[in-house]
Coordinates of C-alpha atoms in Angstrom, one line a residue:
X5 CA 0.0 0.0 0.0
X6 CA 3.1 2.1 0.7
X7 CA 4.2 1.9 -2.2
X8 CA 1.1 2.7 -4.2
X9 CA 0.5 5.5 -2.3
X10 CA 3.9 6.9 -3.1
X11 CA 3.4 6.0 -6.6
X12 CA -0.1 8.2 -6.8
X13 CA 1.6 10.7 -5.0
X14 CA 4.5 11.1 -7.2
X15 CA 2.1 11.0 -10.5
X16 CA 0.3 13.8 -8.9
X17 CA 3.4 15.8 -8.4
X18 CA 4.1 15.6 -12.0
X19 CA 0.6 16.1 -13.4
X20 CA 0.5 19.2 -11.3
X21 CA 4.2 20.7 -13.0
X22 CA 2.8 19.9 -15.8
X23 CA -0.2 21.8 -15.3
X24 CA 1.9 24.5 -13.7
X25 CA 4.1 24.5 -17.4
X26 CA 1.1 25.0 -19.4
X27 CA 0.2 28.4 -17.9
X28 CA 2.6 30.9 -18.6
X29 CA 4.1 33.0 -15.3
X30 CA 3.6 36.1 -14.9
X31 CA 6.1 38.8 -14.4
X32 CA 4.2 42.2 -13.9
X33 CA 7.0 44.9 -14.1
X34 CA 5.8 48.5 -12.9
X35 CA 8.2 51.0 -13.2
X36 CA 7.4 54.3 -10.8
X37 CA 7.1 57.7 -12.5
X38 CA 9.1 56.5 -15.6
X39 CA 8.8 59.2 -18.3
X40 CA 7.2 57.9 -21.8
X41 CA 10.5 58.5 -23.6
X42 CA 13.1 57.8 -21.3
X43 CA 14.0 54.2 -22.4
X44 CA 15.8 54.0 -25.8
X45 CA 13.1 51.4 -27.0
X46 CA 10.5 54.6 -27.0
X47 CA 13.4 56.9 -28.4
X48 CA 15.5 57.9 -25.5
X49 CA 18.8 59.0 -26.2
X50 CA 20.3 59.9 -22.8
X51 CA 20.1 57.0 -20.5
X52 CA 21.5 53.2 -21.4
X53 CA 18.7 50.8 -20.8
X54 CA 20.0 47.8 -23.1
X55 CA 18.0 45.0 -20.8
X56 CA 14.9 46.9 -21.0
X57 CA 15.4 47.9 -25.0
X58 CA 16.1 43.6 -25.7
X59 CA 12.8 43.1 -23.7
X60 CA 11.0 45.0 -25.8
X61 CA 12.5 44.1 -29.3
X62 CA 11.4 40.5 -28.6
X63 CA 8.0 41.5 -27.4
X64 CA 5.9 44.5 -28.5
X65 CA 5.9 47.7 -27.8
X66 CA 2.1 49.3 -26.6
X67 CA 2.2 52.7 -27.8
X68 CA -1.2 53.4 -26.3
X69 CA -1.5 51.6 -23.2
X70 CA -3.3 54.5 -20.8
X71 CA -2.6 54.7 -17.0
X72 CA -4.1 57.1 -14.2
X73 CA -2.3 60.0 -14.0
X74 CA -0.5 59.4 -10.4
X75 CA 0.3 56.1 -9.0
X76 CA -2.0 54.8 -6.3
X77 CA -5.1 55.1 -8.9
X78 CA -3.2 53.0 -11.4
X79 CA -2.2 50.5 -9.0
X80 CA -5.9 50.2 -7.8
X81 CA -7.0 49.8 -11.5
X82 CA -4.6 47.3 -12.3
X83 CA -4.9 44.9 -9.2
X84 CA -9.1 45.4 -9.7
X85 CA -9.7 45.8 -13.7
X86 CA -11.8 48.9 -12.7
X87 CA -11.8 52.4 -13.0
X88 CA -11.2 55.0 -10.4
X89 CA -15.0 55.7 -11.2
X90 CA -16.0 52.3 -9.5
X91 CA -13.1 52.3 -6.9
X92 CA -13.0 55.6 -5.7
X93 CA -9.1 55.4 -6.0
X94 CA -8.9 58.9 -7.6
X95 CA -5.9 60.3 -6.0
X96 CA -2.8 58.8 -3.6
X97 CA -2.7 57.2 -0.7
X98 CA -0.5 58.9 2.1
X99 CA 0.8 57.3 4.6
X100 CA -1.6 56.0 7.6
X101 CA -4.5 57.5 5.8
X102 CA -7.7 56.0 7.0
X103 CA -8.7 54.7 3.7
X104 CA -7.3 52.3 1.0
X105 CA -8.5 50.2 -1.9
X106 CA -12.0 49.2 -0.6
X107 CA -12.6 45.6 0.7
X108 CA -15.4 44.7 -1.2
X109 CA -12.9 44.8 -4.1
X110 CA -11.7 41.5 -5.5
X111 CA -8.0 41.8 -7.0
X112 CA -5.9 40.1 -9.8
X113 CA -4.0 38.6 -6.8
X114 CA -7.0 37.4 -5.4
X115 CA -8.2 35.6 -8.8
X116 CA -4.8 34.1 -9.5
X117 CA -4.4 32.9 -6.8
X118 CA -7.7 30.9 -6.8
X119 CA -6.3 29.5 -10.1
X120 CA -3.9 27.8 -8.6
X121 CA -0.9 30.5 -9.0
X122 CA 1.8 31.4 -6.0
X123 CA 1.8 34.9 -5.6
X124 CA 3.8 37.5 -4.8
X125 CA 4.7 41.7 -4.4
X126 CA 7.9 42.5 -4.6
X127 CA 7.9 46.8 -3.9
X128 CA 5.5 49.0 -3.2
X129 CA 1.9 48.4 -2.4
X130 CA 0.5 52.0 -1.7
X131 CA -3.0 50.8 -1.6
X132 CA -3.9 51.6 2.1
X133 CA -1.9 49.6 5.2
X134 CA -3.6 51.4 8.0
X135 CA -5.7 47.8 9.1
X136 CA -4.3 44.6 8.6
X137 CA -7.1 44.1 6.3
X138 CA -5.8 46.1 3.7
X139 CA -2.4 45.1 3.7
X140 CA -1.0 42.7 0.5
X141 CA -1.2 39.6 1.7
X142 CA -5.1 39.9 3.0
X143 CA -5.5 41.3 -0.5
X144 CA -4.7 37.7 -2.4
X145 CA -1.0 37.7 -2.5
X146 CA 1.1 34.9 -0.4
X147 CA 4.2 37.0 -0.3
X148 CA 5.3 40.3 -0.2
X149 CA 8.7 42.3 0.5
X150 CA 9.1 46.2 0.4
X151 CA 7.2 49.0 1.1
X152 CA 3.6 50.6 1.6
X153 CA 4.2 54.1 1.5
X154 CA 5.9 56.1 -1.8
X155 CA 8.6 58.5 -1.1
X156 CA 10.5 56.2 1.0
X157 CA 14.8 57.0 1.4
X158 CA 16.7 54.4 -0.8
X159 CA 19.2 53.9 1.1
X160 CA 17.7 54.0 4.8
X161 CA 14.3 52.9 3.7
X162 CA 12.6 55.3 5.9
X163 CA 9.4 57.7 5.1
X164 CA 9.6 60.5 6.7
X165 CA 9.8 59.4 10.7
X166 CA 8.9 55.5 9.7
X167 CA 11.0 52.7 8.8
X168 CA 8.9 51.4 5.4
X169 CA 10.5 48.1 5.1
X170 CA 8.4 45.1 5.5
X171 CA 8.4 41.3 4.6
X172 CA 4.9 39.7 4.8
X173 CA 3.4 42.4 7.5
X174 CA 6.3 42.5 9.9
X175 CA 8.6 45.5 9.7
X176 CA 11.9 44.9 9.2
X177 CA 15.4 46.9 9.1
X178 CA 18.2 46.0 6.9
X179 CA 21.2 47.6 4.7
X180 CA 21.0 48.2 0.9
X181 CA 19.7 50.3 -2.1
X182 CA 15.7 49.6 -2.1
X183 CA 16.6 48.7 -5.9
X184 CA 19.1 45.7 -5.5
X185 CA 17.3 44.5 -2.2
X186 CA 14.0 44.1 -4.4
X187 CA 15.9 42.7 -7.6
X188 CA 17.3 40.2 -5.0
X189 CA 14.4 39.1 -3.8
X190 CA 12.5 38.8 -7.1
X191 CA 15.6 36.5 -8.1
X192 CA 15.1 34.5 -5.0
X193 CA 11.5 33.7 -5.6
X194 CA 11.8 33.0 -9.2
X195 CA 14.5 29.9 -8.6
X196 CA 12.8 28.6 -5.2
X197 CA 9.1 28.9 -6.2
X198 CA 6.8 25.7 -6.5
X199 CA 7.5 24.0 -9.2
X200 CA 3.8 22.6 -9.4
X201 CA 2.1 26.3 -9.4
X202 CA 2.6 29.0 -12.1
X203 CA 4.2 32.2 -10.8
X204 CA 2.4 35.7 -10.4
X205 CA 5.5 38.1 -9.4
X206 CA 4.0 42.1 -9.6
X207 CA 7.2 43.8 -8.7
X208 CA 6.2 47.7 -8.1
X209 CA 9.8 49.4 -8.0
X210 CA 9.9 52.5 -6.0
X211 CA 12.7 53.3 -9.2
X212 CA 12.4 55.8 -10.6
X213 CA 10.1 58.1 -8.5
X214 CA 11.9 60.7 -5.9
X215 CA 14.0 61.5 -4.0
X216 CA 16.6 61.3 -6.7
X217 CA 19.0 59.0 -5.1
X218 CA 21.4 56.2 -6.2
X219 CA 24.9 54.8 -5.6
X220 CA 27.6 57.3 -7.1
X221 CA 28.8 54.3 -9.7
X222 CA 26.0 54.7 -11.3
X223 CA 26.2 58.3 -12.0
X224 CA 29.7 57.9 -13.6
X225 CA 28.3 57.4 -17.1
X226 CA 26.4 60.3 -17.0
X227 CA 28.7 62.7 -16.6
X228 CA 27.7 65.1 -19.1
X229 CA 24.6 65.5 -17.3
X230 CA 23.8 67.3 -14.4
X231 CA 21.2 67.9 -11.2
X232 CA 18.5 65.5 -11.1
X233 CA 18.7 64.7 -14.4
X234 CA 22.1 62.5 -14.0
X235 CA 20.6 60.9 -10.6
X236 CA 17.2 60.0 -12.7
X237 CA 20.1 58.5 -15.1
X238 CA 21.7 56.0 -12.7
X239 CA 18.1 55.3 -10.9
X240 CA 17.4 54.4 -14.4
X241 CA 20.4 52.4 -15.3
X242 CA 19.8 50.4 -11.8
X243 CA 16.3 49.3 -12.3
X244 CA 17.5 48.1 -16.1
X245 CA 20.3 46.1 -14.1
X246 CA 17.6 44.8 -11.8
X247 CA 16.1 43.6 -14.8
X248 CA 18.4 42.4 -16.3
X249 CA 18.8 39.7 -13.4
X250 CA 15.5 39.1 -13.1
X251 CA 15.8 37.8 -16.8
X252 CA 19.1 36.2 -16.0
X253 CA 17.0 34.1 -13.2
X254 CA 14.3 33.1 -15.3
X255 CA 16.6 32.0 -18.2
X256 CA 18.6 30.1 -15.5
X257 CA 16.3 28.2 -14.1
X258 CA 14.3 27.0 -17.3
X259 CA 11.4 29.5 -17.3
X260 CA 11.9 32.3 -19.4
X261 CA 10.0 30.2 -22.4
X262 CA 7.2 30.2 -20.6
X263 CA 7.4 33.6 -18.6
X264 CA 4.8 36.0 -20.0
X265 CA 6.9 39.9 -18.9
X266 CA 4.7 42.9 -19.0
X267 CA 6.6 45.9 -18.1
X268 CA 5.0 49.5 -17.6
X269 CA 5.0 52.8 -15.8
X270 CA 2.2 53.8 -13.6
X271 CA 2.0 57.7 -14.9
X272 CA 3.7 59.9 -17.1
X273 CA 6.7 61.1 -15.9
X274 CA 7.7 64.0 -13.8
X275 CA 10.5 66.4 -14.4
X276 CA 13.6 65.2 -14.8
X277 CA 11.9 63.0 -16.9
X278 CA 11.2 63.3 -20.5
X279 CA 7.2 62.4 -21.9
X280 CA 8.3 63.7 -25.8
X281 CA 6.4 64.5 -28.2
X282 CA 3.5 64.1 -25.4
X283 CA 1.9 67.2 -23.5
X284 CA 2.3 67.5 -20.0
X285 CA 3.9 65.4 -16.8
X286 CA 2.7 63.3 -14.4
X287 CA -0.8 64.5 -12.5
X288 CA -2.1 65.3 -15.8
X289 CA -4.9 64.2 -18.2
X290 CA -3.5 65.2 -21.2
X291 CA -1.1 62.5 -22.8
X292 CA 1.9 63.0 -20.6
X293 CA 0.2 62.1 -17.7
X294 CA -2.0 59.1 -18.4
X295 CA 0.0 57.4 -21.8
X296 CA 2.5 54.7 -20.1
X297 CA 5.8 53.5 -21.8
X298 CA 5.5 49.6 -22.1
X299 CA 5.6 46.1 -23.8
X300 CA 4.7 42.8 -23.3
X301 CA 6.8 39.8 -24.1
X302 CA 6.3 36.1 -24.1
X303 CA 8.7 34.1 -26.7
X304 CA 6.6 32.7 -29.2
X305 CA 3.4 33.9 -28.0
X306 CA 3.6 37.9 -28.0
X307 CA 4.6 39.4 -31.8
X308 CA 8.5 40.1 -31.7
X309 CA 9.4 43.7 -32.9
X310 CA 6.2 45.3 -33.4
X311 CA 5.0 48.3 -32.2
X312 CA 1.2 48.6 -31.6
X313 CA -0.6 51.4 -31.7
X314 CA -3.8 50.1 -30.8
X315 CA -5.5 51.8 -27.7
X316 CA -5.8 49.8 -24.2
X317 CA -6.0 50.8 -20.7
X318 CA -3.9 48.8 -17.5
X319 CA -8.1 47.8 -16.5
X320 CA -7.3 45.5 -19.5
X321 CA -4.7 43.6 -17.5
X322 CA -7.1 42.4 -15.1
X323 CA -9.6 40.2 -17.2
X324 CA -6.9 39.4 -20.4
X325 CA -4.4 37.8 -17.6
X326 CA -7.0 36.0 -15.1
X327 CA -8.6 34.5 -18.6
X328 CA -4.9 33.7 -20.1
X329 CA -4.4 31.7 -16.5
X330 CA -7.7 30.0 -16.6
X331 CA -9.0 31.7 -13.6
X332 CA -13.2 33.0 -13.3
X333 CA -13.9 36.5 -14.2
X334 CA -16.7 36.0 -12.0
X335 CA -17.7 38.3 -9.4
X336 CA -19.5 40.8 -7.7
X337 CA -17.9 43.9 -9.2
X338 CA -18.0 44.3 -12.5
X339 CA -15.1 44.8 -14.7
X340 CA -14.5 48.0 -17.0
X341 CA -11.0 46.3 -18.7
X342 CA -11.7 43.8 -21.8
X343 CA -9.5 41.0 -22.7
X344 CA -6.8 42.4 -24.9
X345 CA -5.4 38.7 -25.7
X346 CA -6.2 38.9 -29.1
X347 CA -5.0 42.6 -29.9
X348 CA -2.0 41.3 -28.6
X349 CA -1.1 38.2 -30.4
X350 CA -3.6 38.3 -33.5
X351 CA -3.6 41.9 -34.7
X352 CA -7.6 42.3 -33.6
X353 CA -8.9 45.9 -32.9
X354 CA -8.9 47.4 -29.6
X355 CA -11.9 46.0 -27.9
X356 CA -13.3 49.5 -26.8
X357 CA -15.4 51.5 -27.6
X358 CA -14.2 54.5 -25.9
X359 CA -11.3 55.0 -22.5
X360 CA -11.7 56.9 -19.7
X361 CA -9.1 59.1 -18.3
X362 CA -10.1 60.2 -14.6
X363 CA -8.7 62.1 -12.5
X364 CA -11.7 62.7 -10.6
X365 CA -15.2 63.1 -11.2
X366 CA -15.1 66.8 -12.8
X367 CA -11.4 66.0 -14.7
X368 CA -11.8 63.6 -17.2
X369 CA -11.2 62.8 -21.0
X370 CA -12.4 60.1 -23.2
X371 CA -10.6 58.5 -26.2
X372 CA -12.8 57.4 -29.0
X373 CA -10.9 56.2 -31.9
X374 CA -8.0 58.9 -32.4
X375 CA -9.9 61.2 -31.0
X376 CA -9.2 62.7 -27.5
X377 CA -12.1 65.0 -25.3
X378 CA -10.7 66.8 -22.3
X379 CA -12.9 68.2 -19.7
X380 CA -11.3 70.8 -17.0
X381 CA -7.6 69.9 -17.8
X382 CA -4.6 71.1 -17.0
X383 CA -0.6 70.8 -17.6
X384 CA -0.7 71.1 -13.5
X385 CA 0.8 68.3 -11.6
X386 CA -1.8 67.2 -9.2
X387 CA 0.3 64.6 -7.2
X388 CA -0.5 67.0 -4.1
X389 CA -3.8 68.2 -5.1
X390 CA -6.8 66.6 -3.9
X391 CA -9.4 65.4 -5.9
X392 CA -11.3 67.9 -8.0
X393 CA -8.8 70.4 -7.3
X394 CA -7.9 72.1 -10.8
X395 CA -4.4 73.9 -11.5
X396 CA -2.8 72.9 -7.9
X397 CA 0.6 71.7 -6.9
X398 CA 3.6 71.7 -9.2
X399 CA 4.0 72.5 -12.8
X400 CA 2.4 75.1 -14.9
X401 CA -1.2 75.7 -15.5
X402 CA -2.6 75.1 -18.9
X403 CA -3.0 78.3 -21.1
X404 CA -7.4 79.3 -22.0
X405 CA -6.9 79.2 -25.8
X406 CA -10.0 81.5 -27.4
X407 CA -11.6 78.0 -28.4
X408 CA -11.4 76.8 -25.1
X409 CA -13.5 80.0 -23.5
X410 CA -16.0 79.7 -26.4
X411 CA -16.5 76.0 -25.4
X412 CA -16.7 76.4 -22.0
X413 CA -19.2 79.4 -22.1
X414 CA -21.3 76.7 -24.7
X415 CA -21.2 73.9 -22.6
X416 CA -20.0 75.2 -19.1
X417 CA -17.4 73.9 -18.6
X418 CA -13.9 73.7 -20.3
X419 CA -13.4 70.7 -23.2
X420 CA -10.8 70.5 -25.4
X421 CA -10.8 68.0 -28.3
X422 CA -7.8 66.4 -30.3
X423 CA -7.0 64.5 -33.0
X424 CA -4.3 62.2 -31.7
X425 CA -3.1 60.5 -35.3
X426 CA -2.3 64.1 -36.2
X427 CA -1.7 65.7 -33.1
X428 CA 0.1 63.5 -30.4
X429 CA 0.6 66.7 -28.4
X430 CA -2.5 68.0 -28.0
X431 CA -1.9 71.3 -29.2
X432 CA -4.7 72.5 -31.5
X433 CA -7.9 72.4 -29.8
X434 CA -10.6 71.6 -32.4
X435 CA -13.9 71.4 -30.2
X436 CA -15.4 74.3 -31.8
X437 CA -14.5 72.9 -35.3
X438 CA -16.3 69.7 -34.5
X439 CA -19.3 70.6 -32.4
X440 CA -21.1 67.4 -33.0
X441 CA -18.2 65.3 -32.4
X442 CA -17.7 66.9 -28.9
X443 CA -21.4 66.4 -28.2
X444 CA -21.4 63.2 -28.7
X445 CA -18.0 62.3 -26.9
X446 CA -19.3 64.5 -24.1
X447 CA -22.2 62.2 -23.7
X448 CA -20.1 59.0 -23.8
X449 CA -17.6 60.7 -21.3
X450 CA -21.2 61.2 -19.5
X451 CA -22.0 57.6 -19.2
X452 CA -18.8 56.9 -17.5
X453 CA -19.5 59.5 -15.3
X454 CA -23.2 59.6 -14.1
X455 CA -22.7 56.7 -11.3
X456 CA -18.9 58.1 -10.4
X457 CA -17.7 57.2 -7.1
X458 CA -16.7 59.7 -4.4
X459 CA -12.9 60.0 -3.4
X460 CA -12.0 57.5 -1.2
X461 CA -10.2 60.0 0.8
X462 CA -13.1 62.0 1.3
X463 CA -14.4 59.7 4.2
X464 CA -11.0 60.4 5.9
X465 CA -11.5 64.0 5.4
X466 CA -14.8 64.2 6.9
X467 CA -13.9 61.7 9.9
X468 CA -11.2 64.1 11.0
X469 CA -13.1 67.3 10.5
X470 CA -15.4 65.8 13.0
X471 CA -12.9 64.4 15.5
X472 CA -11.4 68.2 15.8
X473 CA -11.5 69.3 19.5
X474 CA -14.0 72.2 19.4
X475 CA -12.5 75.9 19.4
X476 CA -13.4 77.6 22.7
X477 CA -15.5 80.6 22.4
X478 CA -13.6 83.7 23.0

């Protein structure tokens, strides 16, 4: 009987790596405040990134993939496959802020993992960490290493007064640049994983978002450039070297074939950063805020050195990769990405209709076709705005063309429409030129809007406006 029973045992071990083979991992690389044309593969000049550029000569290149404008919306839409309109994830989540991505959301973590995959965070989660019930691994993943918070001291790993260093929920200090301690760790649980369960590694680097700091070696190269510009260089050059091993680890323990790598930013980037030919930086709705820089690659699956200019949005991540892993799309809350499989790897049509852009419920813009409509926008960085807040924080406020004044006083409020195949920097405003066209994007843009959520932060604000000690009467 022993032996029988180690007999069906061991056949079960290998029907399960066999089923584990037949799914593709899935290595989820988001790049923090990476500008759209800072990597040579999207025409960067200044900065060496030759891992990076190989990835995405093998794979292709999306030339349209649309983000949220700052990073804890876009990590909210990616782990949910929903909008900030349905999340409420509008805006960032500071540190010990009473709020986070809400509980009744189910996330990609959460479906792949009832598929059957081993999952794992390897960076920052900045989706709310003020109740246990929010942090990563309550939230569908088995593992996670790095930080909550955004903003956090390479070197020291601190944020502000608090250490922001954490391996599954328990803080932790140790000694190293946030960028090789993560790249190690990703290497570590790509060559001891479970061999019978397919891999789901998101790996969030805090690279390249501020403070500018790095290891002086990796400024050496970059000596004919200067300020934060050089130290956005060597941040640069160490998460391609990052990279770079986590390739190296994948190839070295037989399961690169069968690795599916998606690499992206989660905004537009800021200053230093370079978003040419697009408009505007990070905190923005125009292109340069909301158009990430990424690829996909999976040898012999993805298309090898094509560009694709189809339009998609990181919601699409959600159902296209639970579907490719054989998990349910079933659930309570319903799903605003579509399964971009088939744009991918057959040369199909974008599956939309129309994108949303949201910044909040009164700053928006909808893409339909090449066309673009902006409503209240601005070249303003809104990283620390709050919601609905127009023309705050840093960067420059968008110049009133006479077009945009004569559209706002017709439909009050400001809109601003582009043609994208002929204007990819949103510079001629034609809404007055195409008054149906803007009518009928307006009540599309409409649609997405009428059942918005409110600000998830808004709850916080109003619980501390309440728990103010009363001013004594004078």
């Amino acid at each position: 009987m022993k032996i029988i029973a180690t007999l069906v045992s061991s056949f079960l071990i290998l029907v399960s790596s066999f089923a584990a083979e037949q799914r593709p991992n899935i290595v989820f690389l988001l790049i923090d405040d990476l500008g759209y044309a800072d990597c040579g593969f999207n025409g960067g000049k200044e900065i060496h990134t030759p891992n990076i550029d190989k990835l995405a000569a093998g794979g292709t290149v999306l030339e349209s993939l649309y983000v949220q404008p700052v990073c804890s919306p876009t990590r909210a839409a990616l782990m949910t496959g929903r909008y900030a309109t349905h999340t409420g994830v509008y805006t960032i989540v500071r540190p010990h802020a009473t709020w986070g991505l809400p509980l009744t959301e189910r996330t990609m973590a959460n479906a792949l993992h009832d598929a059957g995959y081993a999952t794992s965070i390897i960076g920052k989660w900045h989706l709310g960490e003020f109740e246990p019930a929010y942090l990563p691994t309550a939230r569908g993943f088995d593992h996670h290493y790095g930080h909550y918070f955004g903003m956090l001291d390479y070197f020291t790993h601190m944020r502000g007064p608090d250490l922001d260093w954490y391996r599954d929920g328990q803080q932790i200090k140790e000694e190293g640049y946030t960028t090789h301690l993560l790249a190690k760790e990703a290497c570590r649980t790509i060559t001891e994983k479970d061999k019978t369960k397919p891999l789901f590694l998101y790996l969030p680097f805090n690279g390249v978002h501020g403070p500018l700091e790095v290891p002086d070696e990796y400024l050496k190269p970059y000596g004919a450039l200067t300020g934060g510009r050089q130290r956005l260089a060597g941040m640069l050059a160490a998460v391609d070297e990052a990279i770079g091993q986590i390739v190296a680890a994948l190839e070295s323990s037989g399961q690169r074939e069968n690795t599916l790598i998606i690499f992206s930013t989660d905004n537009g980037g800021p200053p230093p950063g370079t978003n040419t030919p697009l408009r505007a930086f990070k905190g923005s709705i125009y292109e340069g805020g909301v158009r990430g820089c990424a690829f996909a690659n999976w040898p012999g699956h993805i298309p090898e050195g094509k560009r694709l200019k189809e339009p998609m949005h990181t919601v699409d991540w959600y159902p296209t990769l639970v579907k490719l892993a054989g998990g349910s799309l079933e659930q309570k809350t319903p799903l605003d990405g579509k399964d971009v499989w088939p744009m991918l790897t057959q040369g199909a049509p974008s599956p939309h209709d129309a994108i949303l852009c949201v910044q909040s419920p009164t700053v928006a813009a909808v893409r339909m076709g090449d066309w673009k409509l902006v409503m209240n926008g601005s070249d303003a960085d809104s990283e620390n705005a709050p919601a609905g807040a127009k023309g705050k924080g840093k960067g420059k406020k968008a110049k009133s063309t006479t077009a945009d004044s004569a559209t706002a006083a017709q439909f009050g409020e400001t809109l601003a429409l582009y043609n994208l195949a002929t204007d990819i920097g949103e510079k001629k405003n034609l809404a007055l030129a195409e008054p149906e066209r803007v009518a009928a994007m307006r009540a599309r843009l409409a649609e997405f809007l009428k059942d918005a959520a409110k600000p998830g932060q808004l709850g916080q604000e109003a619980n501390a406006l309440i728990e103010q000690p009363k001013k004594k009467a004078k």
